[in-house]
Amino acid sequence: MAAAPSANGGIAVSEYDLMLKLAQHLDRHMIFPLLEFSAGQVVDEESGDIKDETKAREITQAKYGLLKKTNMTDYVANLYCELEGLEEPPAEFADKKQKVFGQLQKYEQETSKIIELLERDDVVNNLRSDKVANLEFLKREHEVTMEMVNALFDLGNLQYSCGNYADASEMLYRFRVLSTDNDKVAYATWGRLACEILTMNWESAMEELQKVRETIDSKLSQNPLAQLQHRTALTHWALFPLFNFDKAREPILELFFNAGYINTIQANCAWILRYLAVAVITNRGRAKNPGIHQKQMKDIVRIVKQEAYEYQDPVTRFVHALCIDFDFEEAQRQLVLAEEVLRGDFFLLAHADDFVDSARHLIFESYCKIHARISLQDLSARLGLNADAAEKWIVNLIRDTRLDAKIDYKEGTVVMNHPPSSVYQQVIEKTKGGFFRTQVLTAAIAK
Amino acid sequence: MSRFFRGGDDSSSESSSDEEELYSTSEEEEEEDQEEQESSEEEGEEESSDEEEGPKKTGLSRFLVDQAESESEQSEDEGATKVKSAKDKRFDELEATITTIQNRQKIDDWGSIANEFDKLNRQVVKLQDSGKAPKPYIKCIAELEDFLNETLAKQKVTPKNKKLNATNARGLNAVKQRIKKNNKDYQSQIDAFRKDSDAFMESDEEEAPRPTPAKVRFQEALAPEEAAEDEDRGFARVDKRGKAIPFSPESIQKHLRAIVESRGRKNTDRGEQIKIMEELNKVAETPYLKIRVLQTLVSARFDLGSGTTTSMPLEHWKAAERELAALLTLLETHKDHVVIEGAEEWEDDDKTPILGPDDKYIKVPGSVVSYIERLDDELTRSLQSIDPHTSEYIDRLTDEASLYNIILQGLLYYETIRKDAALEIPQESLNRIIQRRLDHVYFKPAQVVKILEENAWKQASSGVDSAITPRNLSGDAGQLMHTLCNYLFDNSEGIIRARAMLCRIYFLALHDEYYKARDMMLTSHLQESIANFDVATQILYNRTLVQVGLCAFRRGLVYDAQNTLQDICGSGRQKELLAQGVMMQRYSQVTPEQERLEKQRQLPFHMHINLELLECVYLTCSMLLEIPLLAQIGSSPDIKKRVISKTYRRMLEYHERQIFTGPPENTRDHVMQASKALAAGEWKKATHFIHSIKIWDLMPSAEEIKAMLAKQIQEEGLRTYLFTYAPFYDTLAIDTLSTMFELDSTKVAAVVSKMISHEELAAALDQVTKTVIFRKGVELSRLQSLALALSDKASALIETNERTLEVRTQGSANAFSRKDGRQGGQRGGGQRGGRGGARTGGNAQRQAGGTQFTGGALGAAVRG
């Protein structure tokens, strides 16, 4: 299964490559890892040979184009040399480097005082939560001006552009503490989110994500278009923590299923559905609350159905075939394709096996729900396993999930036992919460 | 008190009668100077109001009479003892009226002035001794005339927003017209008064010369207007003798002014005027004069159709269209002449304006866009009144092409003049004209639009091109629509913007771009605000909604189609809601006014959406959704009764009640019989019935639609069959089902799986034997199902309670968040707010319909 993609698969995968679509909504610096990944795919894993010269060159070209506008001069110079086959980078790069250094120094000078101040305990202890008061205080006691605060922002920006993410994050953090300029604070928050993502500092990235989300919800409520654009960007940025940090999974899924964001995804970037579907499906065993998972599953099915006219790839087609058409054969075919797509995707590579496994569970689940008797042979074909492995797999599954099913070995079938839900049980279920809810209601009225 | 004297006088207002009362009582004051009179009269006014209330208030104040009152009472006593001649009395009245007029002048109350002026003229007739008017009267009318001119002058200068209110404006016009006629009679006296007012007032009556109304020298201020009047009369005389006086280019402006002056008056012979102007148009030499003549001519032609019911005569419409085209061509060739709104009127009739060294343009006041709009409206109106099934209608419809040419030319003209920022052309004009263009395009198929566009561009001179819609765009109707609508999205707001959006959606839906249309409809959020728009826009919204529904149907999306059409078709008032005919309403009172409005709103026939087709689509969709549902409910009668389409249910019930059912005659019969067949599991028969509906042929690619319907009927038939006969089987072989319904066995399995998965069917599949095994013991006893129903109701009650409380507490009660979450989960697929949204929109629509769309009795006229 883990074998290198076949020639056919290769074409299929490139057809579903979302790089271009994703890149529109990501920052330059964030696209870089994606490009690196594509470059890595071109290189043969064992020998380290480059399989496809032209493609590799294209990627290098893309990298160069990407980073040309940043201030990572050394690296850009190297790329340029590689592209042009030069030994020495031309002088313009050195010039630019010099300029960048000059700027950096200038800003550092401008901000040295304020940074120093912020490191002194007596100053920090005097700061309160009120920004305006803080600024007044600093102005009065330490002659800090607005320009100095803004210089922090510029320095952070420059450092980010140089690829010095940790420092940039620090600068922006300081700036945010002091600045009262709401717009710039919002930019700084975005900047910090980018920094944290790029330094893979997921915990704080999640914090920043939350802050950005709040800003979008509150500040931009008057401007639907900007809100849509910001949400689109945030959705894309959130993919990094979603697939790299386990703890981020639930909050980000929650974020994505929030009405505002799910609408954004539907309206503006349906391709996110692939990631969403994978995340939901692989979340199967992990979710603390199976109810939420079921709800998310239902939602994703609904949305995949709605958006089928706009966006389709093997992952969504798998969901469609399985949960809407109940066409198990088609689902199986799509699963194979989906696996290859996952292996060619920067974000999903690590989750491919997980996904396949969860998907099989899903197939089996709905299979069992509908059928009373399934032939083992048929099932193993559905699951893409050989007969013995399938048997073992099913036994494990029955044990794990406590399904009410038995294997009839002689007949070669799995027999499912669907106990009809008793009427009494139904009545009990329906009236279960009644008392509690009425009490709550009474309490609420009494208030 | 003085009521005794003046009881008979009814025309004056309350306040003026007070004044009169006072004057009649204290007559000696009247001999004094006018100014004094006024001031004392004001005091008197207060007094009299005091008097009126004072004595009646309380018993005490009755006796506490103050000084002023007692005086006036004295004078009243005197007055009562004095014996007055009838003439004197009349004279008093006259004086009182005059003072009122003077007072009203001070506060610019033209409404009262007009009244008083009438009264004055009536009074003065009685007082005239040997044709000689009393002097105060002469003074009054002379002053009034001056004041009138002053006000008119002021009016021209003051900006529009500071105009008089409606009553005053009406009064002002009335006085303006009457005073001119009236003053002519007294011209000599007025002249004398003007020469030396004091002397005139002093002089004895006999000294004044007799009035000679026929030959008078007009005073300076009134010269142009009076001259025009004179000219006017001149024409009348000449024409009666049957000789046309020669028109010279020099006199054009005078003629025009005369015609403009007489506009809107009674007894003006519009046809005559138009003939005069046609003559004038021939002699007009300079572009300026030509523009003026054409403008006036076009307006005069529009006046012919100014009645609310009648449309403009055909030949005049055509002439107006030609003249408007000529005007636009003229403006195009003479770029230094512009017709813009808000330009200064040229006052000097003897000269024509010449391009000054500083000026870039000669500006002519007028609004091209208004002419075009009017022309468009007139065409619509005439189309409304013609029977659509005659060749006359088709002939008339060909005029649309020439109208479209004009619209395009107008658009080009506005684009050119907008290039010059100095002219300050409002964006609105351009928006309006683009909207008109859109209105002629949006409901037409792409090929028709293409032809229309090509012809229009052929007419336009070759050198010109439009910045907004370049010439080469004309080949691609979709792109044209896109450009036009986008322009309006960017540059307009409110109704025009909403209309542009709706037109675009309509066009998309017409061209089978369902998802685009639906998404635009949803993102426009119009369903929330549509109730605030005017009726025409609401109608457009309804049309668009219907078109989107039909589009969904063509795509085979039965559920969406039914949902979208539900609001319009389910109401049973399609005709009204789409403005395609007025409905008889049995129990509502319709005033003629409402009926007239309703008739005005009707769309011309060529824009209609075929109602029969619409009904057919709606009923077919309803059938496909309702029959399986009925079958499902039928097996367990206590399931909550869900109704998708009330209209359909009603028809079905009616159909079932009939004892004899003959072969189907109309669309409805076909669908009903198909429904019956489908319910019985005879899908082939159902398909046959549906396919034999003739109206499908009106749809593009009818065969595909029939095939789609056949497929849907097969599937729904299978579902219905399973619902209906499940209780009678233990197992059913999938292969049997597949042969019965001529469906693929995988397809059958998929349908069954879906039903099992959605818990619609208590069954399971056996993969080995390929059968459906129905679970036993699922049928509930009566007690059990009642218990279930009870528990359902109980939980519904709790939920309602919670919701009520939530509304009360503005949703602040967090305890209920649990419920919201679950509801969200339960919501089925394919809704996405579209359904809810559209429905609220529809409800608002229906409300609006309740108040505004009152039908009349004449609906049959436009029935499709």
XYZ file of N, CA, C and O in Angstrom, chain B residues 614-682:
276
model
N -45.999 25.983 -15.711
C -45.586 26.137 -14.322
C -46.388 25.215 -13.417
O -45.830 24.502 -12.573
N -47.683 25.210 -13.611
C -48.538 24.369 -12.784
C -48.183 22.904 -12.996
O -48.094 22.121 -12.043
N -47.951 22.567 -14.253
C -47.625 21.186 -14.589
C -46.343 20.758 -13.865
O -46.293 19.691 -13.249
N -45.334 21.613 -13.928
C -44.067 21.286 -13.271
C -44.279 21.150 -11.772
O -43.812 20.190 -11.142
N -45.019 22.086 -11.237
C -45.223 22.075 -9.792
C -45.957 20.821 -9.352
O -45.561 20.151 -8.394
N -47.000 20.483 -10.086
C -47.787 19.315 -9.686
C -46.975 18.033 -9.857
O -47.041 17.136 -9.014
N -46.212 17.961 -10.936
C -45.403 16.762 -11.139
C -44.396 16.605 -10.003
O -44.223 15.506 -9.466
N -43.746 17.695 -9.658
C -42.781 17.634 -8.554
C -43.480 17.213 -7.271
O -42.980 16.371 -6.521
N -44.628 17.827 -7.030
C -45.358 17.497 -5.809
C -45.722 16.026 -5.793
O -45.628 15.357 -4.764
N -46.106 15.544 -6.966
C -46.488 14.135 -7.039
C -45.305 13.250 -6.656
O -45.439 12.337 -5.845
N -44.164 13.539 -7.231
C -42.992 12.703 -6.984
C -42.598 12.716 -5.514
O -42.032 11.756 -5.005
N -42.880 13.808 -4.833
C -42.521 13.868 -3.423
C -43.641 13.353 -2.528
O -43.394 12.721 -1.505
N -44.860 13.626 -2.940
C -45.974 13.347 -2.040
C -46.394 11.881 -2.039
O -46.743 11.349 -0.992
N -46.367 11.250 -3.206
C -46.915 9.895 -3.274
C -46.134 8.924 -2.379
O -46.744 8.206 -1.570
N -44.795 8.909 -2.431
C -44.098 8.031 -1.477
C -44.384 8.413 -0.033
O -44.521 7.545 0.827
N -44.500 9.708 0.190
C -44.765 10.157 1.560
C -46.117 9.653 2.032
O -46.262 9.157 3.158
N -47.080 9.760 1.140
C -48.420 9.281 1.499
C -48.383 7.786 1.788
O -49.008 7.314 2.743
N -47.631 7.065 0.956
C -47.529 5.631 1.159
C -46.890 5.336 2.506
O -47.324 4.442 3.239
N -45.878 6.120 2.841
C -45.190 5.912 4.109
C -46.118 6.186 5.280
O -46.168 5.430 6.242
N -46.850 7.274 5.165
C -47.764 7.622 6.244
C -48.886 6.591 6.324
O -49.297 6.186 7.396
N -49.318 6.169 5.125
C -50.466 5.273 5.061
C -50.290 4.019 5.882
O -51.235 3.539 6.494
N -49.058 3.512 5.919
C -48.855 2.274 6.651
C -48.886 2.492 8.153
O -49.163 1.586 8.913
N -48.603 3.658 8.596
C -48.663 3.916 10.045
C -49.348 5.256 10.264
O -48.726 6.302 10.210
N -50.628 5.222 10.468
C -51.438 6.447 10.438
C -51.113 7.434 11.550
O -51.537 8.580 11.482
N -50.369 7.013 12.530
C -50.157 7.932 13.644
C -48.867 8.731 13.538
O -48.569 9.550 14.399
N -48.106 8.467 12.522
C -46.928 9.305 12.300
C -47.384 10.736 12.052
O -48.434 10.968 11.460
N -46.617 11.609 12.544
C -46.967 13.019 12.409
C -47.245 13.315 10.936
O -46.441 13.029 10.068
N -48.358 13.889 10.693
C -48.741 14.094 9.293
C -47.982 15.270 8.715
O -48.152 16.415 9.114
N -47.127 14.942 7.777
C -46.334 15.987 7.146
C -46.929 16.243 5.771
O -47.188 15.316 5.019
N -47.152 17.491 5.484
C -47.723 17.829 4.190
C -46.710 18.666 3.431
O -46.188 19.654 3.947
N -46.398 18.242 2.240
C -45.449 19.020 1.445
C -46.181 20.107 0.672
O -45.812 21.262 0.699
N -47.244 19.707 -0.005
C -47.976 20.695 -0.791
C -49.465 20.569 -0.524
O -50.082 19.566 -0.879
N -49.987 21.590 0.089
C -51.416 21.550 0.416
C -52.253 21.562 -0.843
O -53.255 20.871 -0.953
N -51.824 22.383 -1.796
C -52.584 22.500 -3.033
C -52.741 21.142 -3.690
O -53.833 20.750 -4.099
N -51.613 20.431 -3.750
C -51.628 19.132 -4.400
C -52.539 18.163 -3.662
O -53.335 17.449 -4.260
N -52.424 18.188 -2.344
C -53.267 17.284 -1.548
C -54.743 17.532 -1.792
O -55.537 16.612 -1.938
N -55.064 18.806 -1.857
C -56.458 19.158 -2.043
C -56.970 18.612 -3.379
O -58.039 18.024 -3.473
N -56.150 18.811 -4.393
C -56.550 18.339 -5.717
C -56.698 16.830 -5.726
O -57.632 16.287 -6.323
N -55.775 16.176 -5.058
C -55.809 14.718 -5.040
C -57.078 14.231 -4.354
O -57.768 13.328 -4.838
N -57.401 14.859 -3.238
C -58.611 14.467 -2.522
C -59.842 14.675 -3.384
O -60.724 13.819 -3.476
N -59.857 15.806 -4.044
C -60.987 16.115 -4.908
C -61.111 15.068 -6.000
O -62.203 14.573 -6.298
N -59.979 14.718 -6.547
C -59.961 13.745 -7.623
C -60.456 12.391 -7.140
O -61.182 11.690 -7.839
N -60.054 12.042 -5.916
C -60.456 10.741 -5.389
C -61.942 10.688 -5.065
O -62.550 9.628 -5.076
N -62.506 11.810 -4.768
C -63.920 11.830 -4.429
C -64.809 11.599 -5.632
O -65.955 11.201 -5.501
N -64.262 11.891 -6.792
C -65.089 11.744 -7.995
C -65.464 10.289 -8.207
O -64.645 9.386 -8.015
N -66.688 10.098 -8.624
C -67.145 8.727 -8.786
C -66.679 8.169 -10.113
O -66.124 7.090 -10.201
N -66.881 8.951 -11.136
C -66.425 8.492 -12.450
C -65.245 9.340 -12.878
O -65.303 10.565 -12.810
N -64.200 8.693 -13.290
C -63.092 9.470 -13.826
C -62.920 9.106 -15.291
O -62.634 7.960 -15.632
N -63.125 10.076 -16.089
C -62.966 9.869 -17.518
C -61.508 9.935 -17.898
O -60.646 10.089 -17.032
N -61.238 9.811 -19.171
C -59.856 9.972 -19.600
C -59.393 11.408 -19.326
O -60.207 12.337 -19.366
N -58.137 11.573 -19.002
C -57.659 12.899 -18.604
C -57.775 13.907 -19.742
O -57.526 13.574 -20.901
N -58.182 15.098 -19.392
C -58.327 16.121 -20.420
C -57.266 17.188 -20.312
O -56.625 17.555 -21.274
N -57.093 17.686 -19.113
C -56.106 18.756 -18.993
C -54.900 18.275 -18.190
O -54.836 17.130 -17.741
N -53.970 19.185 -18.000
C -52.726 18.858 -17.312
C -52.996 18.285 -15.933
O -52.416 17.283 -15.532
N -53.897 18.933 -15.251
C -54.171 18.528 -13.884
C -54.676 17.079 -13.844
O -54.205 16.282 -13.032
N -55.610 16.780 -14.756
C -56.141 15.410 -14.792
C -55.031 14.400 -15.025
O -54.976 13.355 -14.378
N -54.144 14.748 -15.961
C -53.034 13.853 -16.260
C -52.222 13.561 -15.012
O -51.938 12.418 -14.688
N -51.865 14.620 -14.318
C -51.011 14.432 -13.146
C -51.752 13.641 -12.078
O -51.181 12.750 -11.442
N -53.033 13.922 -11.922
C -53.786 13.235 -10.880
C -53.907 11.746 -11.184
O -53.726 10.905 -10.299
N -54.175 11.441 -12.441
C -54.285 10.016 -12.776
C -52.934 9.330 -12.665
O -52.855 8.175 -12.236
N -51.898 10.041 -13.029
C -50.552 9.491 -12.866
C -50.287 9.230 -11.389
O -49.711 8.203 -11.023
N -50.736 10.149 -10.542
C -50.527 9.984 -9.108
C -51.191 8.705 -8.622
O -50.606 7.933 -7.854
N -52.396 8.516 -9.102
C -53.124 7.329 -8.680
C -52.401 6.059 -9.098
O -52.245 5.111 -8.317
N -51.942 6.083 -10.339
C -51.232 4.917 -10.847
C -49.956 4.683 -10.056
O -49.631 3.551 -9.684
N -49.271 5.753 -9.767
C -48.007 5.639 -9.036
C -48.266 5.075 -7.647
O -47.518 4.222 -7.152
N -49.328 5.557 -7.021
C -49.637 5.087 -5.675
C -49.944 3.599 -5.674
O -49.689 2.904 -4.694
N -50.463 3.133 -6.803
C -50.770 1.710 -6.879
C -49.572 0.905 -7.342
O -49.679 -0.306 -7.536
N -48.480 1.560 -7.555
C -47.273 0.858 -7.975
C -47.174 0.638 -9.470
O -46.270 -0.027 -9.950
N -48.118 1.200 -10.230
C -48.073 1.014 -11.680
C -47.276 2.141 -12.308
O -47.836 3.102 -12.836
